[in-house]
C-alpha positions as protocol buffer text, in pm:
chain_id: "A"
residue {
  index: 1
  type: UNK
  ca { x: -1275 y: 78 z: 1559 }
}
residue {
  index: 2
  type: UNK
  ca { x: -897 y: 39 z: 1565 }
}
residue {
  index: 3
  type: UNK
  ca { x: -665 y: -216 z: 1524 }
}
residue {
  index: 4
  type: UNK
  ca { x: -387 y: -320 z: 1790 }
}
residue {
  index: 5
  type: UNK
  ca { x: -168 y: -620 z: 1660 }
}
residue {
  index: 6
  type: UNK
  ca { x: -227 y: -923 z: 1867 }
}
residue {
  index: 7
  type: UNK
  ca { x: 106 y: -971 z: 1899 }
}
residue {
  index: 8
  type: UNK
  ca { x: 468 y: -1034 z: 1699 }
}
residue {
  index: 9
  type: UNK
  ca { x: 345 y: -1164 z: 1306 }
}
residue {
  index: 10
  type: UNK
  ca { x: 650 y: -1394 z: 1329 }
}
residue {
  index: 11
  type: UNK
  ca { x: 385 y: -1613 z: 1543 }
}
residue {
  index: 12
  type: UNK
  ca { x: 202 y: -1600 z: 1261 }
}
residue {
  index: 13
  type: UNK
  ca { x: 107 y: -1909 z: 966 }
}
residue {
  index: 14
  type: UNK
  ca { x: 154 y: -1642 z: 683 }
}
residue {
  index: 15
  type: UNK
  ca { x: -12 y: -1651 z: 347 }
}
residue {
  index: 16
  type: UNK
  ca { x: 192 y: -1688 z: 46 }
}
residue {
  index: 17
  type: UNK
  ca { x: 90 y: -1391 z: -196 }
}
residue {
  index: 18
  type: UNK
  ca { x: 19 y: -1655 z: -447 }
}
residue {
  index: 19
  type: UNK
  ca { x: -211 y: -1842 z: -240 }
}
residue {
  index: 20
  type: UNK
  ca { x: -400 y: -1566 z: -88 }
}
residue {
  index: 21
  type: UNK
  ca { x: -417 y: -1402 z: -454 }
}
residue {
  index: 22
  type: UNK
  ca { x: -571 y: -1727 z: -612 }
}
residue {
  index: 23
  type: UNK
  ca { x: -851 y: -1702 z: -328 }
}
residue {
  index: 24
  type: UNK
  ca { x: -894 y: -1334 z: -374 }
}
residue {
  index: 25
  type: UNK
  ca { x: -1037 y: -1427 z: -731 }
}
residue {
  index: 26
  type: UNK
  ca { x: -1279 y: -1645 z: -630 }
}
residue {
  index: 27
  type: UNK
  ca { x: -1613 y: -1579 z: -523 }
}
residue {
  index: 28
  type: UNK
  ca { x: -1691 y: -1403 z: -207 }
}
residue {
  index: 29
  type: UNK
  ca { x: -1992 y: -1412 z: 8 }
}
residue {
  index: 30
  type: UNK
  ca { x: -1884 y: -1062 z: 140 }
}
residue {
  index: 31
  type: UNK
  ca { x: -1787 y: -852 z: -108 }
}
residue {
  index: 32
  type: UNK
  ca { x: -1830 y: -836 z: -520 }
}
residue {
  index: 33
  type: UNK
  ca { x: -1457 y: -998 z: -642 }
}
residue {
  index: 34
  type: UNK
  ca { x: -1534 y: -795 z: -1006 }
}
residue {
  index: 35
  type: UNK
  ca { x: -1503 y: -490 z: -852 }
}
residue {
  index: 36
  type: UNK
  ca { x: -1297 y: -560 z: -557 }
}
residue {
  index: 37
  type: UNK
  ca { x: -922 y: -659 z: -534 }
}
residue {
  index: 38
  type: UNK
  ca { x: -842 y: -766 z: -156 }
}
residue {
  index: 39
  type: UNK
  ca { x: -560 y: -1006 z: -94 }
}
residue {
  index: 40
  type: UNK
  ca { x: -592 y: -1177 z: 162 }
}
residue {
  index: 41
  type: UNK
  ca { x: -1017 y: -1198 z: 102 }
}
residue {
  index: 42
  type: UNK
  ca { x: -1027 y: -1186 z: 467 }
}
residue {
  index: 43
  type: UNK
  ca { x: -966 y: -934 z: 797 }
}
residue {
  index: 44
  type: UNK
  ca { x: -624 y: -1031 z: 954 }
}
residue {
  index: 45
  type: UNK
  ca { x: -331 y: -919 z: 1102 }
}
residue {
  index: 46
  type: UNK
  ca { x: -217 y: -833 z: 786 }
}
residue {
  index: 47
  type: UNK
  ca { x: -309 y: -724 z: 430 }
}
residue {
  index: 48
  type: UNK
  ca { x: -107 y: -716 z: 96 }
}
residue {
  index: 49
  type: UNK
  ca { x: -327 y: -563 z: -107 }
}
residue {
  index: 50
  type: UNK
  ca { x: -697 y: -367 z: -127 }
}
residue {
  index: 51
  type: UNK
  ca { x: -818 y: -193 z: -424 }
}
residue {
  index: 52
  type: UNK
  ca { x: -1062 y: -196 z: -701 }
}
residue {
  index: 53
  type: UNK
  ca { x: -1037 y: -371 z: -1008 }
}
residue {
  index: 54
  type: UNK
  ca { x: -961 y: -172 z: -1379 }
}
residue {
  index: 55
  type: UNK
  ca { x: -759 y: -132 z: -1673 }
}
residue {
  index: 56
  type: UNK
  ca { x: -546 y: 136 z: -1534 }
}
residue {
  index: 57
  type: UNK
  ca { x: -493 y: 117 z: -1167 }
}
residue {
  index: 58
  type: UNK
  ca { x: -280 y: 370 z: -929 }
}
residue {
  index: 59
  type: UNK
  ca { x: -110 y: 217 z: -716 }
}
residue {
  index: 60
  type: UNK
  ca { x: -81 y: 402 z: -414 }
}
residue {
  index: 61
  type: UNK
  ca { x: 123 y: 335 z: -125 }
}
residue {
  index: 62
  type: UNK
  ca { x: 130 y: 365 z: 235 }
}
residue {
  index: 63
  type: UNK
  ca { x: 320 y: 268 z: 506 }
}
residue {
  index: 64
  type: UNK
  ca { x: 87 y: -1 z: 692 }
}
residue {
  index: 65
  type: UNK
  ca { x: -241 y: -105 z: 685 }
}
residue {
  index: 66
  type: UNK
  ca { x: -544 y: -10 z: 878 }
}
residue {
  index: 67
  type: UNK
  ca { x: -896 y: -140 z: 919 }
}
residue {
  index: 68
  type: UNK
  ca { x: -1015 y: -80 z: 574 }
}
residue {
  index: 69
  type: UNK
  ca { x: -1170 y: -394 z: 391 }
}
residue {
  index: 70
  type: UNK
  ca { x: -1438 y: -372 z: 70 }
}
residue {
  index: 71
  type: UNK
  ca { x: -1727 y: -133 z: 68 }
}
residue {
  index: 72
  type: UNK
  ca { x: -1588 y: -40 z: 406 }
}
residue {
  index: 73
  type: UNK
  ca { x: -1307 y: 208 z: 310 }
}
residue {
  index: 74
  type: UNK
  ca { x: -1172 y: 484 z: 562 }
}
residue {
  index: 75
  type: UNK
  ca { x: -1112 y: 820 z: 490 }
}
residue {
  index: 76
  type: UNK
  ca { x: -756 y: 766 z: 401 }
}
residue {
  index: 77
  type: UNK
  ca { x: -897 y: 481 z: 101 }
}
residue {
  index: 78
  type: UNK
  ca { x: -1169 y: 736 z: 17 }
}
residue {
  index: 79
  type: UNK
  ca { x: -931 y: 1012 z: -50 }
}
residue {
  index: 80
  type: UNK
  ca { x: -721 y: 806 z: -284 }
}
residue {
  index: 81
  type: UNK
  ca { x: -992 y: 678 z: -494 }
}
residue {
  index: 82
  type: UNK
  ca { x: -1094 y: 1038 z: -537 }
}
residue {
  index: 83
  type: UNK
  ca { x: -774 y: 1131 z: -630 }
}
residue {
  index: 84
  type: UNK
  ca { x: -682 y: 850 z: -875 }
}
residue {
  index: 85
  type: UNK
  ca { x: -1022 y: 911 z: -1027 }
}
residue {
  index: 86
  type: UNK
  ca { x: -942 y: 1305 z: -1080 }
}
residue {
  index: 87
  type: UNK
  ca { x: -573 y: 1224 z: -1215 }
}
residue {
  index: 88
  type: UNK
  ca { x: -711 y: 966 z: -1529 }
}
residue {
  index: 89
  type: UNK
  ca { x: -701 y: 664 z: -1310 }
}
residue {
  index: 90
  type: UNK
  ca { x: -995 y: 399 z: -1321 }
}
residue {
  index: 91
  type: UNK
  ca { x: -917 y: 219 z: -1013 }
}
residue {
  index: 92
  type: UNK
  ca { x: -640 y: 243 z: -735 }
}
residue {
  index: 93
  type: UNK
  ca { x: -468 y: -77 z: -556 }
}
residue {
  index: 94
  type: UNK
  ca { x: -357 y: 51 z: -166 }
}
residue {
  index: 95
  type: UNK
  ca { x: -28 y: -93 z: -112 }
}
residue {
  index: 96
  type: UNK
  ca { x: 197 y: -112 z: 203 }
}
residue {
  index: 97
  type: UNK
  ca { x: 536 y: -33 z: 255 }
}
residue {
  index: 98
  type: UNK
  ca { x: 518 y: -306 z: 529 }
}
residue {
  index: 99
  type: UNK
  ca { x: 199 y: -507 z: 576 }
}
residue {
  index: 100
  type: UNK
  ca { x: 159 y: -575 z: 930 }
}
residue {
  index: 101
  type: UNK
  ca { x: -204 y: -393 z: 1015 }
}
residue {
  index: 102
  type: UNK
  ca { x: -208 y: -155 z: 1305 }
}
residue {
  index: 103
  type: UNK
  ca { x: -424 y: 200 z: 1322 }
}
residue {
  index: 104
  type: UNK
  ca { x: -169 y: 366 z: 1536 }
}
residue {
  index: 105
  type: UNK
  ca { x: 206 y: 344 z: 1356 }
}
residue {
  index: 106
  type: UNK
  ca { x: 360 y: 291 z: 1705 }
}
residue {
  index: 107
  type: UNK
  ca { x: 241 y: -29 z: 1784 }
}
residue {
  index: 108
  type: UNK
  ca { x: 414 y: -164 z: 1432 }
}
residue {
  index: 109
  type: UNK
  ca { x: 639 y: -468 z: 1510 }
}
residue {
  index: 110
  type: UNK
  ca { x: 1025 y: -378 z: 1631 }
}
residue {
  index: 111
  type: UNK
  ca { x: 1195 y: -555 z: 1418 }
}
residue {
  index: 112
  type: UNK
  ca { x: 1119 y: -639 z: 986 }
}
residue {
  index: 113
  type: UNK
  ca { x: 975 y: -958 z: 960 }
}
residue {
  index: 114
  type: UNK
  ca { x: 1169 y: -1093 z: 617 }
}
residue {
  index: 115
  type: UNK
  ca { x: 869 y: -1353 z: 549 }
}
residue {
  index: 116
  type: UNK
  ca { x: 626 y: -1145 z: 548 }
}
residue {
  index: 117
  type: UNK
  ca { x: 831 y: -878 z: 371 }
}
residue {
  index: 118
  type: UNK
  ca { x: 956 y: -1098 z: 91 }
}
residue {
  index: 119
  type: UNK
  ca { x: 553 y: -1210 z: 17 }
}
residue {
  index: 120
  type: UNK
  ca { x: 463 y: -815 z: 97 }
}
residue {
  index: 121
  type: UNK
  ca { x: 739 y: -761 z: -245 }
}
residue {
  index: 122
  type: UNK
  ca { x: 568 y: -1011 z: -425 }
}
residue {
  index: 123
  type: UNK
  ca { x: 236 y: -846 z: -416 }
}
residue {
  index: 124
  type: UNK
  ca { x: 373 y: -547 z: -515 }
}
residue {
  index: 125
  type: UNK
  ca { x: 571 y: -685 z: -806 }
}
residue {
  index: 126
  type: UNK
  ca { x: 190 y: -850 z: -891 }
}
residue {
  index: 127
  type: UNK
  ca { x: 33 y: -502 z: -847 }
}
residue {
  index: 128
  type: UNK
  ca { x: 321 y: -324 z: -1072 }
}
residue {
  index: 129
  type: UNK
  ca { x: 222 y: -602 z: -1355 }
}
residue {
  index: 130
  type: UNK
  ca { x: -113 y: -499 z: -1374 }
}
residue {
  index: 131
  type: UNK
  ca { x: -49 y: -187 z: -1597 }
}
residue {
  index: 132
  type: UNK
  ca { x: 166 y: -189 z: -1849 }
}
residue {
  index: 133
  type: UNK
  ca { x: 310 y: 177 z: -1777 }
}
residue {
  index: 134
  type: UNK
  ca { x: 286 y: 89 z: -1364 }
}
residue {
  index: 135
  type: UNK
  ca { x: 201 y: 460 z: -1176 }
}
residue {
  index: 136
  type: UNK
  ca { x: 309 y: 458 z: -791 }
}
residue {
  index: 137
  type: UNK
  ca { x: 199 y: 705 z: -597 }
}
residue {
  index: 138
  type: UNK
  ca { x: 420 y: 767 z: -268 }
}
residue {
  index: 139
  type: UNK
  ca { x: 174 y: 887 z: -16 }
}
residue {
  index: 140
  type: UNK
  ca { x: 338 y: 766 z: 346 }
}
residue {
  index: 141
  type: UNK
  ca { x: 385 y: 1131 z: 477 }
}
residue {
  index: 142
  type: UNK
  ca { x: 617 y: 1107 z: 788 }
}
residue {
  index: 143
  type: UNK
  ca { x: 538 y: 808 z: 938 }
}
residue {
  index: 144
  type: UNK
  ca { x: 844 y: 655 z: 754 }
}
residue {
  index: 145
  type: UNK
  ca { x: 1027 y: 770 z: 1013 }
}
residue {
  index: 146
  type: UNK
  ca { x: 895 y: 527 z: 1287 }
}
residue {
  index: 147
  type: UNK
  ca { x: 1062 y: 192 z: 1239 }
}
residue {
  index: 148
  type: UNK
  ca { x: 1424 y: 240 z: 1083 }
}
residue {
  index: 149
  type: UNK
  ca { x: 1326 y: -129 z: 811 }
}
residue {
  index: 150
  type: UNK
  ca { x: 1053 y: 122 z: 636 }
}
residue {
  index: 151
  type: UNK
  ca { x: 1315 y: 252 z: 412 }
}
residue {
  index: 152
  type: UNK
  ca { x: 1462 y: -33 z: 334 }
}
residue {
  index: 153
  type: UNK
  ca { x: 1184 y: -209 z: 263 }
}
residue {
  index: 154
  type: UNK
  ca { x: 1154 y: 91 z: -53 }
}
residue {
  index: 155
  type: UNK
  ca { x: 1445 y: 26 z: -139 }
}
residue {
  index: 156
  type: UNK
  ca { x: 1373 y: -310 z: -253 }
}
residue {
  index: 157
  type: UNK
  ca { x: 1007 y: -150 z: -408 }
}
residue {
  index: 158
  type: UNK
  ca { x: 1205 y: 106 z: -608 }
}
residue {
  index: 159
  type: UNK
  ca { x: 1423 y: -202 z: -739 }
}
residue {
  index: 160
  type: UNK
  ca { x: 1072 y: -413 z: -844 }
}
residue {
  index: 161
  type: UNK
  ca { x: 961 y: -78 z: -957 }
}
residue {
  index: 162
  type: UNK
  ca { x: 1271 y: -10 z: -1193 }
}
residue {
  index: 163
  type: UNK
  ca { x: 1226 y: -372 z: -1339 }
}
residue {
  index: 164
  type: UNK
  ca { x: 884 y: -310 z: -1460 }
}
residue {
  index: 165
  type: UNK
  ca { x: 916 y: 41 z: -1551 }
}
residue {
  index: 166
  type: UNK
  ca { x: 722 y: 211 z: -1306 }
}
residue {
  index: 167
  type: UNK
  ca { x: 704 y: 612 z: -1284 }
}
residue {
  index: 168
  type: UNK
  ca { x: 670 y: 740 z: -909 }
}
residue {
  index: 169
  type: UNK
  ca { x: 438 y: 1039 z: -800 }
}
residue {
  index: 170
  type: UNK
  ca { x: 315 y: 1225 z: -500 }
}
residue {
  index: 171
  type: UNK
  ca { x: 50 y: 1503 z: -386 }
}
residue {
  index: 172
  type: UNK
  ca { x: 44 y: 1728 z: -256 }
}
residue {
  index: 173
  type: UNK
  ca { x: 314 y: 1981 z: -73 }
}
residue {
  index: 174
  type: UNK
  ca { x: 613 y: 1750 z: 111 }
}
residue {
  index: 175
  type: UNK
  ca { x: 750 y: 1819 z: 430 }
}
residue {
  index: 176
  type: UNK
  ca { x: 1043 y: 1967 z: 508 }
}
residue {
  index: 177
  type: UNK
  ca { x: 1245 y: 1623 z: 506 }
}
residue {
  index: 178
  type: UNK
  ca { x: 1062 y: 1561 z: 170 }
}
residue {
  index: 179
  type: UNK
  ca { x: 835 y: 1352 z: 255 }
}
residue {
  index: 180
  type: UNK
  ca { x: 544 y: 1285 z: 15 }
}
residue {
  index: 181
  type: UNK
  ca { x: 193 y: 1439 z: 139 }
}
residue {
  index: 182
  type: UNK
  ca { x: -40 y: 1160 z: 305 }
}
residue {
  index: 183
  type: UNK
  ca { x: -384 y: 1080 z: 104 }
}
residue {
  index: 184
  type: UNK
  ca { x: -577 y: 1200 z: 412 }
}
residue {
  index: 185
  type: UNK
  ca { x: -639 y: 1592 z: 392 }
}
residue {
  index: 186
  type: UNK
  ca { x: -555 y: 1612 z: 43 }
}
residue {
  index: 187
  type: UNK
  ca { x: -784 y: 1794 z: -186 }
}
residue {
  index: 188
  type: UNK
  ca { x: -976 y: 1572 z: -447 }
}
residue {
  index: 189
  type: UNK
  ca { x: -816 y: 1771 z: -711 }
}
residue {
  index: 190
  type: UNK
  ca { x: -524 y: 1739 z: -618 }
}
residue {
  index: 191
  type: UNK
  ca { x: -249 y: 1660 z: -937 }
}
residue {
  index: 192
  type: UNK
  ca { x: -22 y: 1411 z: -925 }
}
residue {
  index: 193
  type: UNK
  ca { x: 348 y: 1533 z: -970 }
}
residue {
  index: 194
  type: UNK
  ca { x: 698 y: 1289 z: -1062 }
}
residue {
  index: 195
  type: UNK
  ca { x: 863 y: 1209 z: -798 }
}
residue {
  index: 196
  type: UNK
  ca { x: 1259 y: 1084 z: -799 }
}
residue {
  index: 197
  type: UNK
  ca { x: 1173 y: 823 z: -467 }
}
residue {
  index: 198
  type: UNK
  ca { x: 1553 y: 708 z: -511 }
}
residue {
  index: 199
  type: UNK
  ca { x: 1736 y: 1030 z: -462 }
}
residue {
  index: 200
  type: UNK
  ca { x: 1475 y: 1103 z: -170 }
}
residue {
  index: 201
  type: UNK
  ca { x: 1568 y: 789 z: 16 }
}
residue {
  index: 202
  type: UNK
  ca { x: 1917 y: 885 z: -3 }
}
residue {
  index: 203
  type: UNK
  ca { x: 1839 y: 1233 z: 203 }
}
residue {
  index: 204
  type: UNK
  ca { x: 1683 y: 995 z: 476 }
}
């Protein structure tokens, strides 16, 4: 089943990271918090962050969220714990270039919210802190390309990311614009390779 925003997510009361995170630790009727990571602990309109718990966590990252939710994953989330599994990994956190959830790209909001941005940054800053040698894996494919905030809004990762020291991957062969490989038809073998995110931006 898909997922068609309800409408613009400035209408929205927005979490705080913070507060959603603090109710993401504690206990869950729905889903096992020790194993599960999933900020906010609830479906909504949007979603900061969904992984599993571990010592050494990829961090993989998207553009926007989709239905996904614990012991529910879609064949995108399934393809990037088997990947982060083959490359050394122990768990993976799904991040979101922009955190607005929506199946189909197109309906994504016009225009970047900056609240729900800002708190968006602040997960990922949280989800770069977790490891002390942070591993992001760019994994968006081409979909950048359909709102003209999404690479802005990487900008400001690859600033968070440079802060905490952060080393950025992909999988997979890129397109012809360079864009990294989406998780979805990747091979579970597939090898992570360093990727320079900042000088690709700058070929956008």
């Amino acid at each position: 089943m898909g997922h068609i925003p309800s409408g613009d997510t400035l209408t929205l009361e927005l979490a705080r990271f913070d507060d959603a995170l603090r109710e993401a630790n504690e206990p869950s009727p729905d889903y096992d918090v020790e194993k599960w990571l999933y900020v906010p602990n609830r479906y909504s309109e949007y979603r900061y962050i969904l992984g599993t718990r571990g010592r050494n966590p990829l961090i993989c990252v998207g553009i926007n969220p989709s239905t996904a939710a614990p012991d529910d994953l879609d064949n995108t989330l399934k393809s990037v714990e088997r990947v982060a599994h083959y490359n050394g990994y122990d768990s993976f956190i799904m991040f979101n270039v922009y955190a607005q959830r929506a199946t189909d790209p197109d309906h994504m909001e016009e225009v970047c919210n900056a609240e729900l941005h800002g708190e968006n940054m602040r997960a990922f800053d949280y989800a770069l802190s977790l490891n002390p040698s942070p591993a992001v894996w760019a994994a968006w494919g081409t979909i950048i390309e359909k709102r003209d905030y999404l690479p802005r809004c990487v900008e400001d990762m690859i600033a968070l990311g440079r802060a905490r020291g952060a080393r950025w991957y992909s999988a997979g062969k890129r397109s012809k614009k360079g864009h990294p490989h989406h998780p979805l038809y990747l091979r579970k073998d597939s090898v992570l390779e360093e990727f320079d995110v900042a000088q690709y931006l700058k070929s956008l």
